[in-house]
CSV table of C-alpha atoms and ligand atoms in Angstrom, one decimal:
chain,number,residue,atom,x,y,z
A,21,MET,CA,-74.2,52.3,179.1
A,22,LEU,CA,-73.9,53.1,175.4
A,23,ILE,CA,-71.8,50.5,173.6
A,24,MET,CA,-70.2,52.1,170.5
A,25,SER,CA,-69.4,49.5,167.8
A,26,LYS,CA,-66.4,50.2,165.7
A,27,PRO,CA,-67.2,51.0,162.0
A,28,SER,CA,-66.7,47.8,160.1
A,29,LYS,CA,-63.6,47.8,157.9
A,30,LYS,CA,-64.0,46.2,154.5
A,31,LYS,CA,-61.3,43.7,153.7
A,32,ARG,CA,-58.9,44.8,150.9
A,33,ALA,CA,-59.4,42.8,147.7
A,34,PRO,CA,-57.9,42.3,144.2
A,35,ILE,CA,-58.4,44.3,141.1
A,36,GLY,CA,-60.8,42.4,138.8
A,37,VAL,CA,-59.8,42.2,135.2
A,38,PHE,CA,-62.4,40.9,132.7
A,39,ASP,CA,-62.2,39.9,129.0
A,40,SER,CA,-64.3,37.8,126.7
A,41,GLY,CA,-61.4,35.3,126.7
A,42,TYR,CA,-57.7,35.4,126.3
A,43,GLY,CA,-57.2,38.9,124.8
A,44,GLY,CA,-57.4,40.8,128.2
A,45,LEU,CA,-54.2,38.9,129.2
A,46,THR,CA,-52.2,41.2,126.9
A,47,VAL,CA,-53.6,44.2,128.9
A,48,LEU,CA,-53.2,42.5,132.3
A,49,ARG,CA,-49.5,41.7,131.4
A,50,GLU,CA,-48.8,45.5,131.0
A,51,ILE,CA,-50.9,46.4,134.1
A,52,VAL,CA,-49.0,43.9,136.2
A,53,SER,CA,-45.7,45.2,134.9
A,54,THR,CA,-46.6,48.8,135.7
A,55,LEU,CA,-48.4,48.1,139.0
A,56,PRO,CA,-46.8,44.9,140.3
A,57,ASP,CA,-47.7,45.2,144.0
A,58,TYR,CA,-51.5,44.8,143.7
A,59,ASP,CA,-53.4,41.5,143.6
A,60,TYR,CA,-55.3,40.7,140.4
A,61,LEU,CA,-58.2,38.4,139.7
A,62,TYR,CA,-58.6,37.7,135.9
A,63,LEU,CA,-61.8,36.4,134.5
A,64,GLY,CA,-62.1,35.2,130.8
A,65,ASP,CA,-65.5,34.2,129.5
A,66,ASN,CA,-64.0,31.7,127.1
A,67,ALA,CA,-67.1,29.5,127.0
A,68,ARG,CA,-69.0,32.3,125.3
A,69,ALA,CA,-66.2,34.1,123.3
A,70,PRO,CA,-65.9,35.7,120.9
A,71,TYR,CA,-68.0,38.6,121.8
A,72,GLY,CA,-67.0,40.7,118.8
A,73,THR,CA,-69.7,39.3,116.5
A,74,ARG,CA,-72.5,39.2,119.1
A,75,SER,CA,-75.4,41.6,119.5
A,76,PHE,CA,-75.4,44.7,121.7
A,77,SER,CA,-77.8,43.2,124.2
A,78,THR,CA,-75.9,39.8,124.5
A,79,ILE,CA,-72.6,41.6,125.1
A,80,TYR,CA,-74.2,43.8,127.7
A,81,ASP,CA,-75.9,40.8,129.5
A,82,TYR,CA,-72.7,38.7,129.5
A,83,THR,CA,-70.5,41.6,130.6
A,84,LEU,CA,-72.9,42.5,133.5
A,85,GLN,CA,-72.9,38.9,134.7
A,86,ALA,CA,-69.1,38.9,134.7
A,87,VAL,CA,-68.9,42.2,136.6
A,88,LYS,CA,-71.4,41.0,139.2
A,89,TYR,CA,-69.3,37.8,139.6
A,90,LEU,CA,-66.1,39.8,140.2
A,91,PHE,CA,-68.0,42.0,142.7
A,92,GLU,CA,-69.1,38.9,144.5
A,93,GLN,CA,-65.5,37.9,144.8
A,94,ASN,CA,-65.1,41.3,146.6
A,95,CYS,CA,-63.2,43.1,143.8
A,96,PRO,CA,-64.1,46.8,144.4
A,97,LEU,CA,-62.6,47.8,141.0
A,98,VAL,CA,-63.2,46.0,137.7
A,99,ILE,CA,-61.3,46.7,134.5
A,100,LEU,CA,-63.1,45.7,131.3
A,101,ALA,CA,-59.9,44.7,129.4
A,102,CYS,CA,-61.9,44.1,126.3
A,103,ASN,CA,-62.7,46.7,123.7
A,104,THR,CA,-66.0,45.0,122.7
A,105,ALA,CA,-67.3,44.9,126.2
A,106,SER,CA,-66.1,48.5,126.9
A,107,ALA,CA,-67.8,49.7,123.7
A,108,ARG,CA,-71.1,47.8,124.2
A,109,ALA,CA,-71.7,47.5,127.9
A,110,LEU,CA,-69.6,49.9,130.0
A,111,ARG,CA,-71.8,53.0,129.8
A,112,ASN,CA,-75.0,51.1,130.8
A,113,ILE,CA,-73.2,49.4,133.6
A,114,GLN,CA,-71.7,52.6,134.9
A,115,GLN,CA,-74.9,54.7,134.6
A,116,LYS,CA,-77.7,52.2,135.1
A,117,ASP,CA,-76.5,49.1,137.0
A,118,LEU,CA,-73.7,50.3,139.3
A,119,PRO,CA,-75.9,52.7,141.4
A,120,ASN,CA,-78.2,49.8,142.2
A,121,ILE,CA,-75.8,46.9,142.6
A,122,ALA,CA,-72.7,48.4,144.1
A,123,PRO,CA,-72.6,52.2,144.2
A,124,ASP,CA,-69.1,52.4,145.8
A,125,ASN,CA,-67.5,50.0,143.3
A,126,ARG,CA,-66.1,51.1,140.0
A,127,VAL,CA,-65.9,49.6,136.5
A,128,LEU,CA,-63.4,51.1,134.0
A,129,GLY,CA,-63.0,50.5,130.3
A,130,ILE,CA,-60.1,50.7,127.9
A,131,ILE,CA,-61.5,52.8,125.1
A,132,ARG,CA,-61.5,56.3,126.8
A,133,PRO,CA,-57.9,56.1,128.2
A,134,THR,CA,-56.7,55.1,124.7
A,135,ALA,CA,-58.7,57.9,123.0
A,136,GLU,CA,-57.3,60.4,125.5
A,137,VAL,CA,-53.7,59.9,124.2
A,138,ILE,CA,-54.2,59.3,120.5
A,139,GLY,CA,-53.7,63.0,119.7
A,140,ASP,CA,-50.1,62.7,121.1
A,141,TYR,CA,-49.3,60.3,118.2
A,142,THR,CA,-50.9,61.6,115.0
A,143,LYS,CA,-49.4,64.5,113.0
A,144,THR,CA,-51.7,64.2,110.0
A,145,ASP,CA,-54.7,64.1,112.3
A,146,LYS,CA,-55.9,60.9,110.6
A,147,VAL,CA,-56.0,57.7,112.6
A,148,GLY,CA,-57.1,54.2,111.8
A,149,ILE,CA,-58.9,52.0,114.3
A,150,LEU,CA,-58.8,48.2,113.9
A,151,GLY,CA,-61.4,46.3,116.0
A,152,THR,CA,-64.1,43.8,116.2
A,153,PRO,CA,-67.4,44.4,114.4
A,154,GLY,CA,-69.0,45.2,117.8
A,155,THR,CA,-66.5,47.8,118.6
A,156,VAL,CA,-66.6,49.4,115.1
A,157,LYS,CA,-70.4,49.4,115.0
A,158,SER,CA,-70.6,51.1,118.4
A,159,GLU,CA,-68.5,54.1,117.0
A,160,SER,CA,-67.2,54.4,120.6
A,161,TYR,CA,-63.7,55.2,119.4
A,162,ILE,CA,-65.0,57.9,117.0
A,163,ILE,CA,-67.1,59.4,119.9
A,164,GLU,CA,-64.4,59.3,122.5
A,165,ILE,CA,-61.6,60.6,120.2
A,166,HIS,CA,-63.8,63.5,119.0
A,167,ASN,CA,-64.6,64.4,122.6
A,168,GLN,CA,-60.9,65.1,123.1
A,169,PHE,CA,-59.7,65.9,119.6
A,170,PRO,CA,-62.5,67.1,117.3
A,171,GLU,CA,-60.0,67.8,114.5
A,172,ILE,CA,-58.9,64.1,114.2
A,173,GLU,CA,-60.4,62.1,111.3
A,174,VAL,CA,-61.1,58.5,112.5
A,175,HIS,CA,-61.3,55.6,110.0
A,176,GLN,CA,-62.3,52.2,111.2
A,177,GLU,CA,-62.0,48.7,109.9
A,178,ALA,CA,-63.6,45.6,111.4
A,179,CYS,CA,-61.3,42.5,111.3
A,180,PRO,CA,-63.4,39.7,112.8
A,181,ILE,CA,-61.2,36.9,111.4
A,182,TRP,CA,-58.1,38.2,113.1
A,183,VAL,CA,-59.4,37.0,116.5
A,184,SER,CA,-59.7,33.4,115.2
A,185,LEU,CA,-56.2,33.7,113.7
A,186,VAL,CA,-54.8,34.6,117.1
A,187,GLU,CA,-56.8,32.0,119.0
A,188,ASN,CA,-55.6,29.4,116.7
A,189,GLY,CA,-51.9,30.5,116.9
A,190,GLU,CA,-51.9,31.5,113.2
A,191,LEU,CA,-49.7,34.6,113.8
A,192,LYS,CA,-47.1,34.4,111.1
A,193,ASN,CA,-48.0,32.3,108.1
A,194,ALA,CA,-49.6,32.6,104.7
A,195,GLY,CA,-53.1,32.6,106.2
A,196,ALA,CA,-52.3,35.5,108.6
A,197,ASP,CA,-50.5,37.3,105.7
A,198,TYR,CA,-53.6,37.0,103.5
A,199,PHE,CA,-56.2,38.2,106.0
A,200,VAL,CA,-54.0,41.0,107.5
A,201,GLN,CA,-53.0,42.4,104.1
A,202,ASP,CA,-56.6,42.4,103.0
A,203,LYS,CA,-57.8,44.5,105.9
A,204,MET,CA,-54.8,46.9,106.0
A,205,GLU,CA,-55.4,47.6,102.3
A,206,ASP,CA,-59.0,48.3,103.0
A,207,LEU,CA,-58.1,50.7,105.9
A,208,PHE,CA,-55.5,52.7,103.9
A,209,ALA,CA,-57.9,52.9,100.9
A,210,LYS,CA,-60.1,55.0,103.2
A,211,ALA,CA,-57.3,57.6,103.8
A,212,ALA,CA,-53.8,57.1,102.5
A,213,ASP,CA,-52.3,59.6,104.9
A,214,ILE,CA,-53.4,57.8,108.1
A,215,ASP,CA,-50.2,58.0,110.3
A,216,THR,CA,-51.4,56.2,113.4
A,217,VAL,CA,-53.1,52.8,113.5
A,218,LEU,CA,-54.6,51.7,116.8
A,219,LEU,CA,-55.0,48.0,117.5
A,220,GLY,CA,-58.4,48.4,119.1
A,221,CYS,CA,-58.9,44.7,120.0
A,222,THR,CA,-56.9,43.0,122.8
A,223,HIS,CA,-56.0,40.1,120.5
A,224,TYR,CA,-54.4,42.1,117.7
A,225,PRO,CA,-51.1,42.9,119.4
A,226,LEU,CA,-50.1,39.3,119.0
A,227,LEU,CA,-50.4,39.8,115.2
A,228,SER,CA,-48.3,43.0,115.3
A,229,ASP,CA,-45.4,41.6,113.3
A,230,THR,CA,-47.7,40.6,110.5
A,231,ILE,CA,-49.6,43.9,110.8
A,232,GLU,CA,-46.4,45.9,110.6
A,233,LYS,CA,-45.4,44.1,107.4
A,234,TYR,CA,-48.5,45.5,105.7
A,235,THR,CA,-48.4,49.0,107.3
A,236,PRO,CA,-46.8,51.8,105.2
A,237,LYS,CA,-43.5,53.1,106.4
A,238,GLY,CA,-43.6,55.9,108.9
A,239,VAL,CA,-47.0,54.9,110.3
A,240,SER,CA,-47.2,54.1,114.0
A,241,VAL,CA,-49.0,51.0,115.1
A,242,LEU,CA,-50.2,51.4,118.7
A,243,SER,CA,-51.1,48.6,121.2
A,244,GLN,CA,-53.1,49.8,124.2
A,245,GLY,CA,-51.8,47.6,127.0
A,246,LYS,CA,-49.2,50.2,128.2
A,247,ILE,CA,-51.6,53.1,127.7
A,248,VAL,CA,-54.3,51.4,129.8
A,249,ALA,CA,-51.7,50.5,132.5
A,250,ASP,CA,-50.4,54.1,132.8
A,251,SER,CA,-54.0,55.4,132.9
A,252,LEU,CA,-54.9,53.0,135.8
A,253,LYS,CA,-51.8,54.1,137.6
A,254,ASP,CA,-52.9,57.7,137.3
A,255,TYR,CA,-56.5,56.8,138.3
A,256,LEU,CA,-55.3,55.1,141.5
A,257,ARG,CA,-53.1,58.1,142.3
A,258,ARG,CA,-56.1,60.4,142.0
A,259,HIS,CA,-58.6,58.1,143.8
A,260,GLU,CA,-57.3,57.3,147.2
A,261,GLU,CA,-60.7,56.1,148.4
A,262,MET,CA,-60.4,53.3,145.9
A,263,GLU,CA,-56.7,52.6,146.3
A,264,ILE,CA,-57.1,51.9,150.0
A,265,ARG,CA,-59.6,49.2,149.2
A,266,LEU,CA,-57.2,47.2,147.0
A,267,SER,CA,-55.1,44.3,148.4
A,268,LYS,CA,-51.4,44.2,147.8
A,269,GLY,CA,-49.1,41.1,147.8
A,270,GLY,CA,-48.5,40.5,144.1
A,271,LYS,CA,-51.1,37.6,143.9
A,272,ARG,CA,-52.6,36.8,140.5
A,273,LYS,CA,-55.5,34.4,140.0
A,274,PHE,CA,-57.0,33.3,136.7
A,275,LEU,CA,-60.5,32.2,136.2
A,276,THR,CA,-62.2,31.0,133.0
A,277,THR,CA,-65.7,29.9,132.1
A,278,GLY,CA,-64.1,27.5,129.5
A,279,ASN,CA,-61.7,24.6,129.8
A,280,ALA,CA,-59.1,25.4,132.5
A,281,GLU,CA,-56.4,23.3,130.9
A,282,GLU,CA,-56.8,24.8,127.5
A,283,PHE,CA,-56.8,28.3,129.1
A,284,SER,CA,-53.6,27.5,130.9
A,285,SER,CA,-51.9,26.2,127.7
A,286,LYS,CA,-52.6,29.5,125.9
A,287,THR,CA,-51.5,31.8,128.7
A,288,LYS,CA,-47.8,31.6,127.5
A,289,VAL,CA,-48.7,33.3,124.3
A,290,PHE,CA,-51.1,36.0,125.7
A,291,TYR,CA,-49.6,36.6,129.1
A,292,GLY,CA,-45.9,35.8,128.5
A,293,ARG,CA,-45.8,32.8,130.8
A,294,LYS,CA,-47.9,29.8,131.6
A,295,VAL,CA,-50.2,30.1,134.6
A,296,LYS,CA,-52.8,27.8,136.1
A,297,ALA,CA,-56.5,28.6,135.7
A,298,LYS,CA,-59.7,27.5,137.5
A,299,LYS,CA,-63.0,26.9,135.8
A,300,VAL,CA,-66.0,28.9,137.1
A,301,ASP,CA,-69.7,29.3,136.0
A,302,LEU,CA,-71.2,32.8,135.8
B,406,LIG,N1,-61.2,41.0,123.6
B,406,LIG,C1,-62.0,41.5,122.5
B,406,LIG,C2,-61.7,42.9,122.2
B,406,LIG,O1,-60.8,43.6,122.7
B,406,LIG,C3,-61.9,40.7,121.2
B,406,LIG,C4,-62.3,39.2,121.3
B,406,LIG,C5,-63.8,38.9,121.1
B,406,LIG,O2,-64.3,39.2,120.0
B,406,LIG,O3,-64.3,38.3,122.0
B,406,LIG,O4,-62.5,43.6,121.5
């Protein structure tokens, strides 16, 4: 007698969200508000942050380790909620690693979805991108924006000190004023008629009050959290094969490679409320 075994059904699992540290929480916050039913597993590589000033190969190695870790936790879908990791590691992971390590899983970044909508905002066809040195050097925003909107002129400014300002809670004081004004003047010196400025680093939305202070009137300052959340919603609508692999129940778990207590104490600022975290090693 032939015994037919039932095809094994994979258990549903959370969406993995990765960042070098705290910044991805500003993106997760918007994703959770747009797609509240899913479960999420957040991983911040705080022990090795910031990534923004690190070499291409280091950012790639660290990001790949994090993606593998989230796959081992069964996450079928991982969002790189970090511009630097999206700029420096995503393409290699998608094209080189994924087919070998987990061909049915997916890793998505946050640069392409942002680039796809930037043309809806600019009227002068001149946009400014503020990001880490890693993101700026990769020219990923220039490449992705030109794929969609070849007519848009893209001007970039690297603002490495802004990540330290945010991590240290220096959001609205003389120090923040000094470093923000300096970079905004450098950006607008490149093209005075920029009418859209993208905060292309997940930390920068926390400095937005100070950034707005030094932004010429009429210029839009865009944060990408909501843009990424809407794009993920659309992705899940179009990819039923992935959607059915995701668990629902509204659970959120937070992991850090750094100090769990310190991570928890900063979640109020980045995520809007304090949450508990667990320390893990990659
Ligand atoms: N989260 C990173 C980004 O969006 C910035 C922080 C870092 O340099 O690690 O680019």
